Each structure stands twice: as structure tokens, then as C-alpha cells.
mmCIF file of C-alpha atoms in Angstrom:
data_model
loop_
_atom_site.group_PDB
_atom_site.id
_atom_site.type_symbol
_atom_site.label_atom_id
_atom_site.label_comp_id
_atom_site.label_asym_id
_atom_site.label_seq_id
_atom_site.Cartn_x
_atom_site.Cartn_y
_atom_site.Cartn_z
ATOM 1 C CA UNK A 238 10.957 39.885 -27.240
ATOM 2 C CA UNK A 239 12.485 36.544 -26.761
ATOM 3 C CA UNK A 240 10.738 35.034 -23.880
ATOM 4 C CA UNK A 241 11.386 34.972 -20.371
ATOM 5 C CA UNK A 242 11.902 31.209 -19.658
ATOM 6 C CA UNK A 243 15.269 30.814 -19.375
ATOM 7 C CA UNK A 244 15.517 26.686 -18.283
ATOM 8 C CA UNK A 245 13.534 24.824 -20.810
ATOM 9 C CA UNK A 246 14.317 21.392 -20.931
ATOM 10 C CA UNK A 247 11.062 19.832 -23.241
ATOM 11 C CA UNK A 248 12.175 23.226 -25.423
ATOM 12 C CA UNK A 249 7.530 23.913 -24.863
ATOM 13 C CA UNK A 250 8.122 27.696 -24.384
ATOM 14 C CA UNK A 251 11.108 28.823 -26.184
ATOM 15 C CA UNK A 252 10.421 32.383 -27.230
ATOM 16 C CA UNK A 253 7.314 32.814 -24.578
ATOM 17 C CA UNK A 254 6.517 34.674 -21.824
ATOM 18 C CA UNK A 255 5.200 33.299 -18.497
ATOM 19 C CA UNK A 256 3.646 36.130 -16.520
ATOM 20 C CA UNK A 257 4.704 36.422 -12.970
ATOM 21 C CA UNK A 258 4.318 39.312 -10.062
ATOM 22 C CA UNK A 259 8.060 40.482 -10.539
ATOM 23 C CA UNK A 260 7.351 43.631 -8.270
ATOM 24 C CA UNK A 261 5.133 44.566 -5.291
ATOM 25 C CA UNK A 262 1.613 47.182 -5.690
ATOM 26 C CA UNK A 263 3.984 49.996 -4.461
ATOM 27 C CA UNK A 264 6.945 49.537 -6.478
ATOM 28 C CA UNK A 265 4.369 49.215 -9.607
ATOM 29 C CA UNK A 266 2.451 52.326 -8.770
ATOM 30 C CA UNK A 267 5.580 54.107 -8.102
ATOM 31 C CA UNK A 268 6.983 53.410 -11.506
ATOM 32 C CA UNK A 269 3.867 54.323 -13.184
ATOM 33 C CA UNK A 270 3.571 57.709 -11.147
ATOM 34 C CA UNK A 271 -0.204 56.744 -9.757
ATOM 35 C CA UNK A 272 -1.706 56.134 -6.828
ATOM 36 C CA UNK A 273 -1.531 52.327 -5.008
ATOM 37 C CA UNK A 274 -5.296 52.481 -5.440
ATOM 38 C CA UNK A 275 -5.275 52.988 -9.151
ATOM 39 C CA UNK A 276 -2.526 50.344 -10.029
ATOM 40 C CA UNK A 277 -4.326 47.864 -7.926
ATOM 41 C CA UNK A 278 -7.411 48.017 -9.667
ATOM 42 C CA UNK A 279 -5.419 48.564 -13.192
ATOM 43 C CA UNK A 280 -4.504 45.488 -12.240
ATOM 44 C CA UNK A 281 -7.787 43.875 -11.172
ATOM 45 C CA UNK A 282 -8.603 45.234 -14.530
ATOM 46 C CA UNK A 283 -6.062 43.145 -16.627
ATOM 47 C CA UNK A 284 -6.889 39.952 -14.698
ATOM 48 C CA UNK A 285 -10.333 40.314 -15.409
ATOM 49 C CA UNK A 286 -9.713 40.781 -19.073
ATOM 50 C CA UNK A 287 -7.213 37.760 -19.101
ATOM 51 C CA UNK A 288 -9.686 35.639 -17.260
ATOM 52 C CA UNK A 289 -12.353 36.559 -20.150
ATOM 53 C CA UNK A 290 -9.683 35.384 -23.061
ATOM 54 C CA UNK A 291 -8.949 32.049 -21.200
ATOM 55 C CA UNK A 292 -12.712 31.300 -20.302
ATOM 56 C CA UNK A 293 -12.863 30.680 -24.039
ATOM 57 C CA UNK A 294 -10.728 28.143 -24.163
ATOM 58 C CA UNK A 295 -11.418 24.248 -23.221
ATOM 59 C CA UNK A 296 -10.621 24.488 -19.295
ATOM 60 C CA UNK A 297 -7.893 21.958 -18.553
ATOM 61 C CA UNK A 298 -9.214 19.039 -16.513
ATOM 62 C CA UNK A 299 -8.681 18.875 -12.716
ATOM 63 C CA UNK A 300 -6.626 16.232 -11.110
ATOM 64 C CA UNK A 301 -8.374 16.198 -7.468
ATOM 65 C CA UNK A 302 -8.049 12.393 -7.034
ATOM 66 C CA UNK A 303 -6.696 10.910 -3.624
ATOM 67 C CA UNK A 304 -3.587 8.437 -3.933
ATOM 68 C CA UNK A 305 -2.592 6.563 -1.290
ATOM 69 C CA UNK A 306 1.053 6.159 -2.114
ATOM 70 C CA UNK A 307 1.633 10.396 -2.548
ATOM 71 C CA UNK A 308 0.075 10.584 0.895
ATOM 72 C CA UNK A 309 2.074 8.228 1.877
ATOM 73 C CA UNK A 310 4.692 10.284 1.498
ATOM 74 C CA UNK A 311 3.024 13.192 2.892
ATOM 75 C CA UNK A 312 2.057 11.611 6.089
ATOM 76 C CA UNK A 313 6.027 10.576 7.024
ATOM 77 C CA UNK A 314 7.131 13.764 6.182
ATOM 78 C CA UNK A 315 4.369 15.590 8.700
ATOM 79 C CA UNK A 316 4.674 13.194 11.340
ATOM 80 C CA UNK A 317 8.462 13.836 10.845
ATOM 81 C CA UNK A 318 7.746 17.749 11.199
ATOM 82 C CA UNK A 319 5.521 16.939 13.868
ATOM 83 C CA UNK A 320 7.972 15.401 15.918
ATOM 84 C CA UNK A 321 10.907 17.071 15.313
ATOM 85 C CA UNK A 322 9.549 20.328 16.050
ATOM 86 C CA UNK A 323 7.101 19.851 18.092
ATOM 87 C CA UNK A 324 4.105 21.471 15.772
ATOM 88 C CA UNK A 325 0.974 18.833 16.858
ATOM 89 C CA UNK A 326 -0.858 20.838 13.401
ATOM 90 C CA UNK A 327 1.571 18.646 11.428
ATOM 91 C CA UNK A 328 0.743 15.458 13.225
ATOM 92 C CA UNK A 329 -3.134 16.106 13.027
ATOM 93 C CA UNK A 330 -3.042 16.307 9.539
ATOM 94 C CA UNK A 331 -0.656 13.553 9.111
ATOM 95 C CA UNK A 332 -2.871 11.464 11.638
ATOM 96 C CA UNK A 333 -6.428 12.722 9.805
ATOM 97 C CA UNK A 334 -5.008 11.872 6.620
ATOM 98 C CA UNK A 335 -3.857 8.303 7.993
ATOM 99 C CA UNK A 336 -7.425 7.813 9.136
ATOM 100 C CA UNK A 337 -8.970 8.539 6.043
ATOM 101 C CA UNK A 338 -7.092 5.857 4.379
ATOM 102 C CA UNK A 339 -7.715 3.734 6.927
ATOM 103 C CA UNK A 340 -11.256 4.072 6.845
ATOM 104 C CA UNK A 341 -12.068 4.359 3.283
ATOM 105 C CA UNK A 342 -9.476 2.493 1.175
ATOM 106 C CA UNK A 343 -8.233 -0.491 3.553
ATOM 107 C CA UNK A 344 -10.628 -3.402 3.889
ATOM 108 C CA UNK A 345 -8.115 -5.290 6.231
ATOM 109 C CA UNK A 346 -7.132 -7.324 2.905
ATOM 110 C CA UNK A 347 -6.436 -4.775 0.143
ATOM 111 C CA UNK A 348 -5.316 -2.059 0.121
ATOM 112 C CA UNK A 349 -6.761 0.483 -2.526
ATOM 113 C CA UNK A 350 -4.964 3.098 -4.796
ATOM 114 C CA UNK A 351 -7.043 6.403 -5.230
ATOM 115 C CA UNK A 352 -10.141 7.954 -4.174
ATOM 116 C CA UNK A 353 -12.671 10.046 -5.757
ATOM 117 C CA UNK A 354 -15.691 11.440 -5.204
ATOM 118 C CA UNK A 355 -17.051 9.187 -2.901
ATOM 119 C CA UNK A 356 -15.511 6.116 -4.714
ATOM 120 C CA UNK A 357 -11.934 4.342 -3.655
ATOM 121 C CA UNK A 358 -10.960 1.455 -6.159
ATOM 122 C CA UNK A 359 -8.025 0.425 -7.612
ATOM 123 C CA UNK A 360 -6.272 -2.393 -5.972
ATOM 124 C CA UNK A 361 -2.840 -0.799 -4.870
ATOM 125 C CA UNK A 362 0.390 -1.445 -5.873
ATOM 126 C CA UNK A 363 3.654 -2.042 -4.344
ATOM 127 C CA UNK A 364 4.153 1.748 -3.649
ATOM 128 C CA UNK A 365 0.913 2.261 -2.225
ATOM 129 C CA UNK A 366 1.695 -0.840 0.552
ATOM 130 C CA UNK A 367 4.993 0.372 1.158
ATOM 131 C CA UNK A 368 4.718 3.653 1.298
ATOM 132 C CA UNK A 369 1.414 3.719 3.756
ATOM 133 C CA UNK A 370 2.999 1.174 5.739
ATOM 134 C CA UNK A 371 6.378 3.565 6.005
ATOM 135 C CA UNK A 372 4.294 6.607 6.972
ATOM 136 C CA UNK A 373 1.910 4.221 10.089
ATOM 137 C CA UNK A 374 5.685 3.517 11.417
ATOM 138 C CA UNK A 375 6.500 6.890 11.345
ATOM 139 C CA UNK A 376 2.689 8.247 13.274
ATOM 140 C CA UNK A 377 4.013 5.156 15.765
ATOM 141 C CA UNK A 378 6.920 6.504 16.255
ATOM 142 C CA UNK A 379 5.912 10.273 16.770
ATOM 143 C CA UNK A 380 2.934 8.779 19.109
ATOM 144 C CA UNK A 381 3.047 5.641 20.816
ATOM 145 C CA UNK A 382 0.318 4.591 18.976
ATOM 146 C CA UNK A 383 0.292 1.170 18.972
ATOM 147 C CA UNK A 384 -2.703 1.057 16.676
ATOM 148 C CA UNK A 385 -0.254 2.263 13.868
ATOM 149 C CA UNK A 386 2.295 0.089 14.444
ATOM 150 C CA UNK A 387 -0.393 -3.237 14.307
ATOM 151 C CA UNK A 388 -2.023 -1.991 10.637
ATOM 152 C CA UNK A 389 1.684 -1.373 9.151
ATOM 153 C CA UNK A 390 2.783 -5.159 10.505
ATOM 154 C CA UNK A 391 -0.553 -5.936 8.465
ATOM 155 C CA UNK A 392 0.211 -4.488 5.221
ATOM 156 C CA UNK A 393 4.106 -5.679 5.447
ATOM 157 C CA UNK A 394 2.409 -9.514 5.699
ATOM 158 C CA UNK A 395 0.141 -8.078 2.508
ATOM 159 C CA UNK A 396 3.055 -6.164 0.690
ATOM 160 C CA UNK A 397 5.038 -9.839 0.978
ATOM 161 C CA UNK A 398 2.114 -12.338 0.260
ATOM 162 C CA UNK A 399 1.029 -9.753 -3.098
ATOM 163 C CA UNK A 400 4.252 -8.348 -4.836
ATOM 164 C CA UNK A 401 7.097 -10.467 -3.178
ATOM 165 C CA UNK A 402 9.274 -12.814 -6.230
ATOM 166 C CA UNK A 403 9.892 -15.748 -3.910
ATOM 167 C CA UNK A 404 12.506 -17.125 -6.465
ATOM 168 C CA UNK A 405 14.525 -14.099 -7.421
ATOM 169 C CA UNK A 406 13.788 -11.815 -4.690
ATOM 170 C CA UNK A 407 12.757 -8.327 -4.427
ATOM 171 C CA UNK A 408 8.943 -7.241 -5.313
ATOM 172 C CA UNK A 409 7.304 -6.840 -8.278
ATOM 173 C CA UNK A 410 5.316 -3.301 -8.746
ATOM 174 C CA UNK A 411 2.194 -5.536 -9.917
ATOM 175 C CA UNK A 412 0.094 -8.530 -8.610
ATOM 176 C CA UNK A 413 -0.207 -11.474 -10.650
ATOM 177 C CA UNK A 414 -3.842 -10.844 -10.731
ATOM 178 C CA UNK A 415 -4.250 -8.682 -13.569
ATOM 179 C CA UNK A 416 -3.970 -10.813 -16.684
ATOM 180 C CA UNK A 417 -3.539 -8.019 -18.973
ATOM 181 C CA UNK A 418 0.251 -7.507 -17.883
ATOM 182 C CA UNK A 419 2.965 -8.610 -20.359
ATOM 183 C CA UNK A 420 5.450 -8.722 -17.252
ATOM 184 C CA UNK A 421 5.768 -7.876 -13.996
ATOM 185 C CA UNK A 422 8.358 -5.174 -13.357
ATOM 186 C CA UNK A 423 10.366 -4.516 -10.761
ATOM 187 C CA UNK A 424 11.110 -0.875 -9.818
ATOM 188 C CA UNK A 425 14.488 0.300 -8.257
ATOM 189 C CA UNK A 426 15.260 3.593 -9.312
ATOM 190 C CA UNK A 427 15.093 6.261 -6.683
ATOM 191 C CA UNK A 428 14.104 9.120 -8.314
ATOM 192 C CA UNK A 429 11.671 12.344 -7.817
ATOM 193 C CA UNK A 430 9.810 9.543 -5.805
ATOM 194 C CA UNK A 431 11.763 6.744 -3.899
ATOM 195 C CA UNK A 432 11.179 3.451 -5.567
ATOM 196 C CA UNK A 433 8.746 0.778 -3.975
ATOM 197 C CA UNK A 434 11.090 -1.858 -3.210
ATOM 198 C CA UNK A 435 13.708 0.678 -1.246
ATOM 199 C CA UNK A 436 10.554 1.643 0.917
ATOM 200 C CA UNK A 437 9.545 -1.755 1.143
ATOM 201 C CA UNK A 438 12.694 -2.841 1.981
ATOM 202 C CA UNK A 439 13.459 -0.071 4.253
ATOM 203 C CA UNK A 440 9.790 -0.755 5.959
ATOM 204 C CA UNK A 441 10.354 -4.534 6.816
ATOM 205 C CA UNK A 442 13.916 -4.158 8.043
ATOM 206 C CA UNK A 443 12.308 -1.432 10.705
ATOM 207 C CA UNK A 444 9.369 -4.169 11.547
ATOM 208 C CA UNK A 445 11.673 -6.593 11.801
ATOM 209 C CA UNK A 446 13.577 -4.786 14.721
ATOM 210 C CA UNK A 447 10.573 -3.562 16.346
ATOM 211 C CA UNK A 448 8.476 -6.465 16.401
ATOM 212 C CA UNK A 449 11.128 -9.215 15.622
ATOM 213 C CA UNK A 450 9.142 -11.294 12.919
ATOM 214 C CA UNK A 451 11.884 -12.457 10.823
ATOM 215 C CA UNK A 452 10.185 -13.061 8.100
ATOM 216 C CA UNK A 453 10.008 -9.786 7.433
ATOM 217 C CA UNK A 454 13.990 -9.398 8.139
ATOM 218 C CA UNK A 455 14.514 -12.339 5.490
ATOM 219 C CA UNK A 456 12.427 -11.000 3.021
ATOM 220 C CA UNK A 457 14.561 -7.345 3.262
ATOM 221 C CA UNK A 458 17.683 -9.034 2.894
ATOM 222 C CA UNK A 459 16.394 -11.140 -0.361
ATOM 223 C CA UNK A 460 15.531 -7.930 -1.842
ATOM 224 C CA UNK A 461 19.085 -6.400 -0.935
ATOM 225 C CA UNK A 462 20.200 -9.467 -2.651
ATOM 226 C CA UNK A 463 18.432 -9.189 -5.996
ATOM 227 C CA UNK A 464 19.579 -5.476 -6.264
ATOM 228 C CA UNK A 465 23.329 -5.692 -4.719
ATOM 229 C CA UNK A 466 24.705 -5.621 -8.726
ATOM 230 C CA UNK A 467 22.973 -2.467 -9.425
ATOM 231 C CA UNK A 468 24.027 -0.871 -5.641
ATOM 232 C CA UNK A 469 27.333 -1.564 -6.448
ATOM 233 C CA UNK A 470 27.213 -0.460 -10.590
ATOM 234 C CA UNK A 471 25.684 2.612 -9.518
ATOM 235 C CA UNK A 472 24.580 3.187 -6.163
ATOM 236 C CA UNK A 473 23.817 7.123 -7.401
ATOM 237 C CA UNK A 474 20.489 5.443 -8.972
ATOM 238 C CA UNK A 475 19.157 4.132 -5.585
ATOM 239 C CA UNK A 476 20.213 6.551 -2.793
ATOM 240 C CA UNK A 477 17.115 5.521 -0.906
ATOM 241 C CA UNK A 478 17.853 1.841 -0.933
ATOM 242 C CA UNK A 479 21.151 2.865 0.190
ATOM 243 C CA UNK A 480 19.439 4.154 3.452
ATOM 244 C CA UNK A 481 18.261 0.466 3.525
ATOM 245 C CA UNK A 482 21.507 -0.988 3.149
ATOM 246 C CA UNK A 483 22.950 1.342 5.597
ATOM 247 C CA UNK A 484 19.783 0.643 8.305
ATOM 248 C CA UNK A 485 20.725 -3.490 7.829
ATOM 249 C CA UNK A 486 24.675 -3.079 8.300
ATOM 250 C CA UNK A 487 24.070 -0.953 11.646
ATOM 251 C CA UNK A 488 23.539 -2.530 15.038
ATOM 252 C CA UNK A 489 19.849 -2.503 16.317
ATOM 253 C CA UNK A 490 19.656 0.399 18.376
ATOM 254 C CA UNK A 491 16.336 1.173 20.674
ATOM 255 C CA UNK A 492 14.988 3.964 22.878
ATOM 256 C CA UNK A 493 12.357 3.322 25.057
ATOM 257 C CA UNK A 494 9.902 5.371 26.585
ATOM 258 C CA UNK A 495 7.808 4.487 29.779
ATOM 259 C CA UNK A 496 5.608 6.184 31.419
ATOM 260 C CA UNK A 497 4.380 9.174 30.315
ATOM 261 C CA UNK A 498 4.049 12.132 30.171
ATOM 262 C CA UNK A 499 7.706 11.981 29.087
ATOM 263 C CA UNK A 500 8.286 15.201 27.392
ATOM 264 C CA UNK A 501 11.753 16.147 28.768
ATOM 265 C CA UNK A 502 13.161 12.933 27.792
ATOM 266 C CA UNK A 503 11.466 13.586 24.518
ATOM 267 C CA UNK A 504 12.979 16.578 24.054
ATOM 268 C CA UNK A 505 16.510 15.055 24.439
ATOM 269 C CA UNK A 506 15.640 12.629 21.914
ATOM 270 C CA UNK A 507 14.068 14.421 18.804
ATOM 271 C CA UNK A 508 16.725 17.214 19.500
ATOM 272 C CA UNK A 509 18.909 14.755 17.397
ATOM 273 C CA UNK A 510 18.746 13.003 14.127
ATOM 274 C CA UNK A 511 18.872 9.516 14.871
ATOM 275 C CA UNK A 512 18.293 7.458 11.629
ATOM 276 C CA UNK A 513 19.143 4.073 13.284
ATOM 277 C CA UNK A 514 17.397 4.426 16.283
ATOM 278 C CA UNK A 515 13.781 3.280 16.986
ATOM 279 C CA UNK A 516 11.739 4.841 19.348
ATOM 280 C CA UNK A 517 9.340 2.478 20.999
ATOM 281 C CA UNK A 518 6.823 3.153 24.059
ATOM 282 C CA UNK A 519 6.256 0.352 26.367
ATOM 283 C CA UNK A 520 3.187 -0.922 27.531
ATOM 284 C CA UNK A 521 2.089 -4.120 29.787
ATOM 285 C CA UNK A 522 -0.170 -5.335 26.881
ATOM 286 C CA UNK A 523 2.003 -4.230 24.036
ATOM 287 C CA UNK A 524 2.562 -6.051 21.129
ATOM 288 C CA UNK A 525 6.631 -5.662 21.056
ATOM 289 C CA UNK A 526 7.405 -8.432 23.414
ATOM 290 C CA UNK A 527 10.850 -7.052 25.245
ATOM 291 C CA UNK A 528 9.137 -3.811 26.160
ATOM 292 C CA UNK A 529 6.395 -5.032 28.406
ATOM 293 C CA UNK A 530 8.016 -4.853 31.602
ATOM 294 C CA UNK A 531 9.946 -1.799 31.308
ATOM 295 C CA UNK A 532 9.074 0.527 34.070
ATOM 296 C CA UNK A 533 8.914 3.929 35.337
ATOM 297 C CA UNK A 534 11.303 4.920 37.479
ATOM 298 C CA UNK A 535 9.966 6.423 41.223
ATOM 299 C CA UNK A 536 6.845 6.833 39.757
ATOM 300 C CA UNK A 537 8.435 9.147 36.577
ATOM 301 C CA UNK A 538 8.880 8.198 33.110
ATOM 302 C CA UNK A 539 12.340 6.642 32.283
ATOM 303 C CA UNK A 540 14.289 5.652 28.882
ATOM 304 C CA UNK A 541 16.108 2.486 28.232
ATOM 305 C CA UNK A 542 18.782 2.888 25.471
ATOM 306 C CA UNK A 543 19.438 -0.228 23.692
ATOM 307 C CA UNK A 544 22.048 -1.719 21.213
ATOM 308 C CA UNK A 545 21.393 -5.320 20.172
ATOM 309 C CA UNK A 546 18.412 -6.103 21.904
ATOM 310 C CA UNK A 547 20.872 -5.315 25.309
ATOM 311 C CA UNK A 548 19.482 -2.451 27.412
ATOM 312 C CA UNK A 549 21.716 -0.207 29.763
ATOM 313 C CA UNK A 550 20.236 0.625 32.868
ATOM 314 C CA UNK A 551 17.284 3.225 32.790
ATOM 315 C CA UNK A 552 17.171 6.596 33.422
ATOM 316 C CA UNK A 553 14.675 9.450 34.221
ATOM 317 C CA UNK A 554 16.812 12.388 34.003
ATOM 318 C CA UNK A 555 17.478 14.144 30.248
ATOM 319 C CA UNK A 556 21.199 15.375 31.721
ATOM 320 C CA UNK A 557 21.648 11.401 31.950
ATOM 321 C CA UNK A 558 20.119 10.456 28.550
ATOM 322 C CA UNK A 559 22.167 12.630 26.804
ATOM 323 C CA UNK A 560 25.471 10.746 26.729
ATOM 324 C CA UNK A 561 23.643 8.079 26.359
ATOM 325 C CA UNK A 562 22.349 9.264 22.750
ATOM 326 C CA UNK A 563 26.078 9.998 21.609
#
């Protein structure tokens, strides 16, 4: 008679009931006394008749649009999956997904906020850079793919040269091209979504270790700059730029993979969480310059572990990369 909603914080259903399956077909038709059959399609029958009531009402408009910064998001956390446990469903959709924006809302200038029906427009903002650019670092690092790694170094260069204040520091959610805009703000709080700049942040201070542009590390530590007052006032408002912070005051550490296929080294390595590591792959013609002459090993893959750009010898074997990982 009251309502079932017990946690109402916008007070929109006090006294209501929101209907929900609280008990299986059997346990129903067992407290009715009939047959599963006839308590299924008593039930069939009741949907149809709500279905009936609701049809005459306005039907609530669908959201299906595509944003770039949610799958963003998305992307990380499947390539993330992916990698960690070993489920190559989660990195085809992250990687399908990653092509799709790629393809359809990237013009190797802009990048573009939503998609719909055929049509991507927008111009993005500051979450949509950094967040896309987070999740092509995180398909590199699941893959190799150096493909990845090249488009997120170009939206980093974007992300600075559209939303970066070059006075103050930090980056502003907005260009400066829309002149309807009574100011530009800058976002910090970490909430149900991390903010743009702790991504951004987060982002260039990763780039800037794996491809060692240091713009991009200068331009990280500006932003930890213009928010140190409010990390130290209260850090529980940014827990995601705190990962930044954290990332900067830790020594560069590196793993890298050659030769492939490398699997039992691989293993070793996504068997732990490793939050200031990078995983890189190295190639002759890569575009991370202190990884193109790391070798196999005898013909079989090896892994250099590094700390400050200074490697220890390789090694092919996962009983030796182990302590290595420690």
C-alpha cells in the first residue's frame, strides 16, 4: 500500500510501485496451485494487457545516438577485459567499435561527438579527444598495434592545439570556436564519469613515456599544476587525476615484447596488475625509437624490463620474467 521503492533520492515515486519478477514461473504457479503452463500464459496475459494501457500513452523518445566519449570508455574497459583475461570477443568489439569511430567521425583534423543515422557532427569536446585517445592506447597496448598508438599521438597534438589554456594551464571542455559560450569551463571533478582533463592528463603523461614527445609531458604537468590546490583541498573530488599524479611521481617502467608469438611471456605479464608499466612491442620500423633494435632471443620472443629508459638484460623464459615483474 505504500510503495515498494525504498531509496528515492529525487522523492519521483514515493508511495509507488515498480513492478519487478520477484519470483521464478515455478515458485508463482506453485503459490497459486496451477499448472507452470497456466501461470505462464496468465502471465503473457497481464503483459499483454499492460502493453495495451501504455500503447496509449506518448511513447518516450529513444536515445540511440553514438557518442564518442561513452565509447570511449567502453573501448578501454573491453580491451582491458580482453587482455586481462584473455576473451579476444572483448577485444573485437572494442577494436570494431574503435574502427567505426575511426572511419566515420575522425577526419584526421576533428574529431566528432555523436552519430546518428547515417550522420556524425558535432565537433567534439575535450572528453571526446581524451577519452578516444585513452581507449587507442589501451587497443595498443592489448595488441601491438602500432596503428593505434599513431592516431592517439594525433589526437593528443589535437586535444593540446583545441582545449589546452596556454596561460593558466589545464584544458578547457570547449573550443574557442563557438561564439555563443559565455566562458570556457574547465572540468575536474571525477565523478560517475572521470573528468576530461584527468584523462587528458593521464593520456599525455602515457604518450609522453612511450613515444617521448615532451611536449606532451609538459603539457601534463601544467595541468597538474593548475589543479594541485584542489588535489590537495580535496583530493576525494578527483580520484582519477590522482591516478595521474600517482603515474607522474613513479619511475618510467617498460616491458617489451619481441618477437612473437609471445604468449607465455604474455601470460606472465597480464597475470598482474601493473598500473605503471607500459607494454610496448618492438618493431624495426616502429615509431617508439628505443625499441627498434630489440631482438628475439635464439630465434624466440624475449622481454626487456625497463625502469628509466634503462633495460636489464632480456629474457625468453616466463620462470625468468617473473622476478623481474616484482
Amino acid at each position: 500500500p505504500d510503495g515498494n521503492v525504498r531509496n528515492d533520492p529525487h522523492q519521483e515515486f514515493t508511495g509507488r510501485n515498480i513492478l519487478y519478477q520477484a519470483h521464478s514461473i515455478a515458485e508463482t504457479a506453485s503459490r497459486f496451485g496451477v499448472s507452470e503452463d497456466a501461470a505462464r500464459a496468465r502471465l503473457e496475459e497481464a503483459r499483454n494487457r499492460l502493453l495495451a494501457a501504455r500503447n496509449e500513452r506518448v511513447r518516450p523518445h529513444l536515445d540511440d545516438k553514438i557518442l564518442t566519449s561513452w565509447n570511449g570508455l567502453m573501448i578501454s574497459a573491453l580491451a582491458k577485459g580482453s587482455f586481462a583475461l584473455e576473451e579476444p570477443r572483448y577485444f573485437e568489439a572494442a577494436a570494431h567499435a574503435a574502427d567505426f569511430i575511426t572511419q566515420r567521425m575522425w577526419d584526421g583534423s576533428i574529431l566528432l561527438r555523436r552519430y546518428r543515422r547515417g550522420e556524425a557532427a558535432i565537433p567534439g569536446f575535450l572528453d571526446d579527444y581524451a577519452f578516444f585517445a585513452q581507449a587507442l592506447l589501451d587497443l595498443y597496448e592489448t595488441s601491438g598495434d602500432e596503428g593505434r598508438l599513431r592516431l592517439a599521438d594525433q589526437l593528443a597534438r589535437a586535444m593540446i592545439e583545441r582545449f589546452e589554456d596556454r596561460t593558466e594551464g589545464a584544458f578547457f571542455s570547449t573550443t574557442e570556436e563557438d561564439p555563443s559560450l559565455v566562458m570556457r569551463m574547465k572540468e575536474d571533478y571525477d565523478g560517475a564519469e572521470p573528468s576530461g582533463n584527468s584523462i587528458a592528463i593521464l593520456t599525455l603523461l602515457r604518450l609522453a613515456r612511450i613515444t617521448g614527445n615532451e611536449t606532451f609531458r609538459e603539457s601534463a604537468e601544467r595541468g597538474l599544476r593548475a589543479f594541485s590546490t584542489h588535489i590537495r583541498q580535496a583530493p576525494s573530488g578527483v580520484p582519477q587525476m590522482l591516478v595521474a599524479l600517482l603515474y607522474h611521481l613513479s619511475p618510467p617502467k617498460q616491458i617489451v615484447i619481441a618477437g612473437a608469438p609471445a604468449d607465455a611471456l604474455l601470460e606472465v605479464i597480464r597475470s598482474r596488475f601493473l598500473p605503471f608499466h607500459t607494454l610496448l612491442r618492438a618493431m624495426p620500423l616502429s615509431m617508439i625509437e628505443h625499441v627498434r633494435e630489440m631482438r628475439e632471443i635464439d630465434g624466440r620472443p624475449a622481454a626487456y624490463v625497463c625502469e628509466n629508459f634503462a633495460c636489464q638484460l632480456p629474457v625468453s623464459n616466463p620462470e625468468q620474467l617473473e622476478p623481474l615483474l616484482q
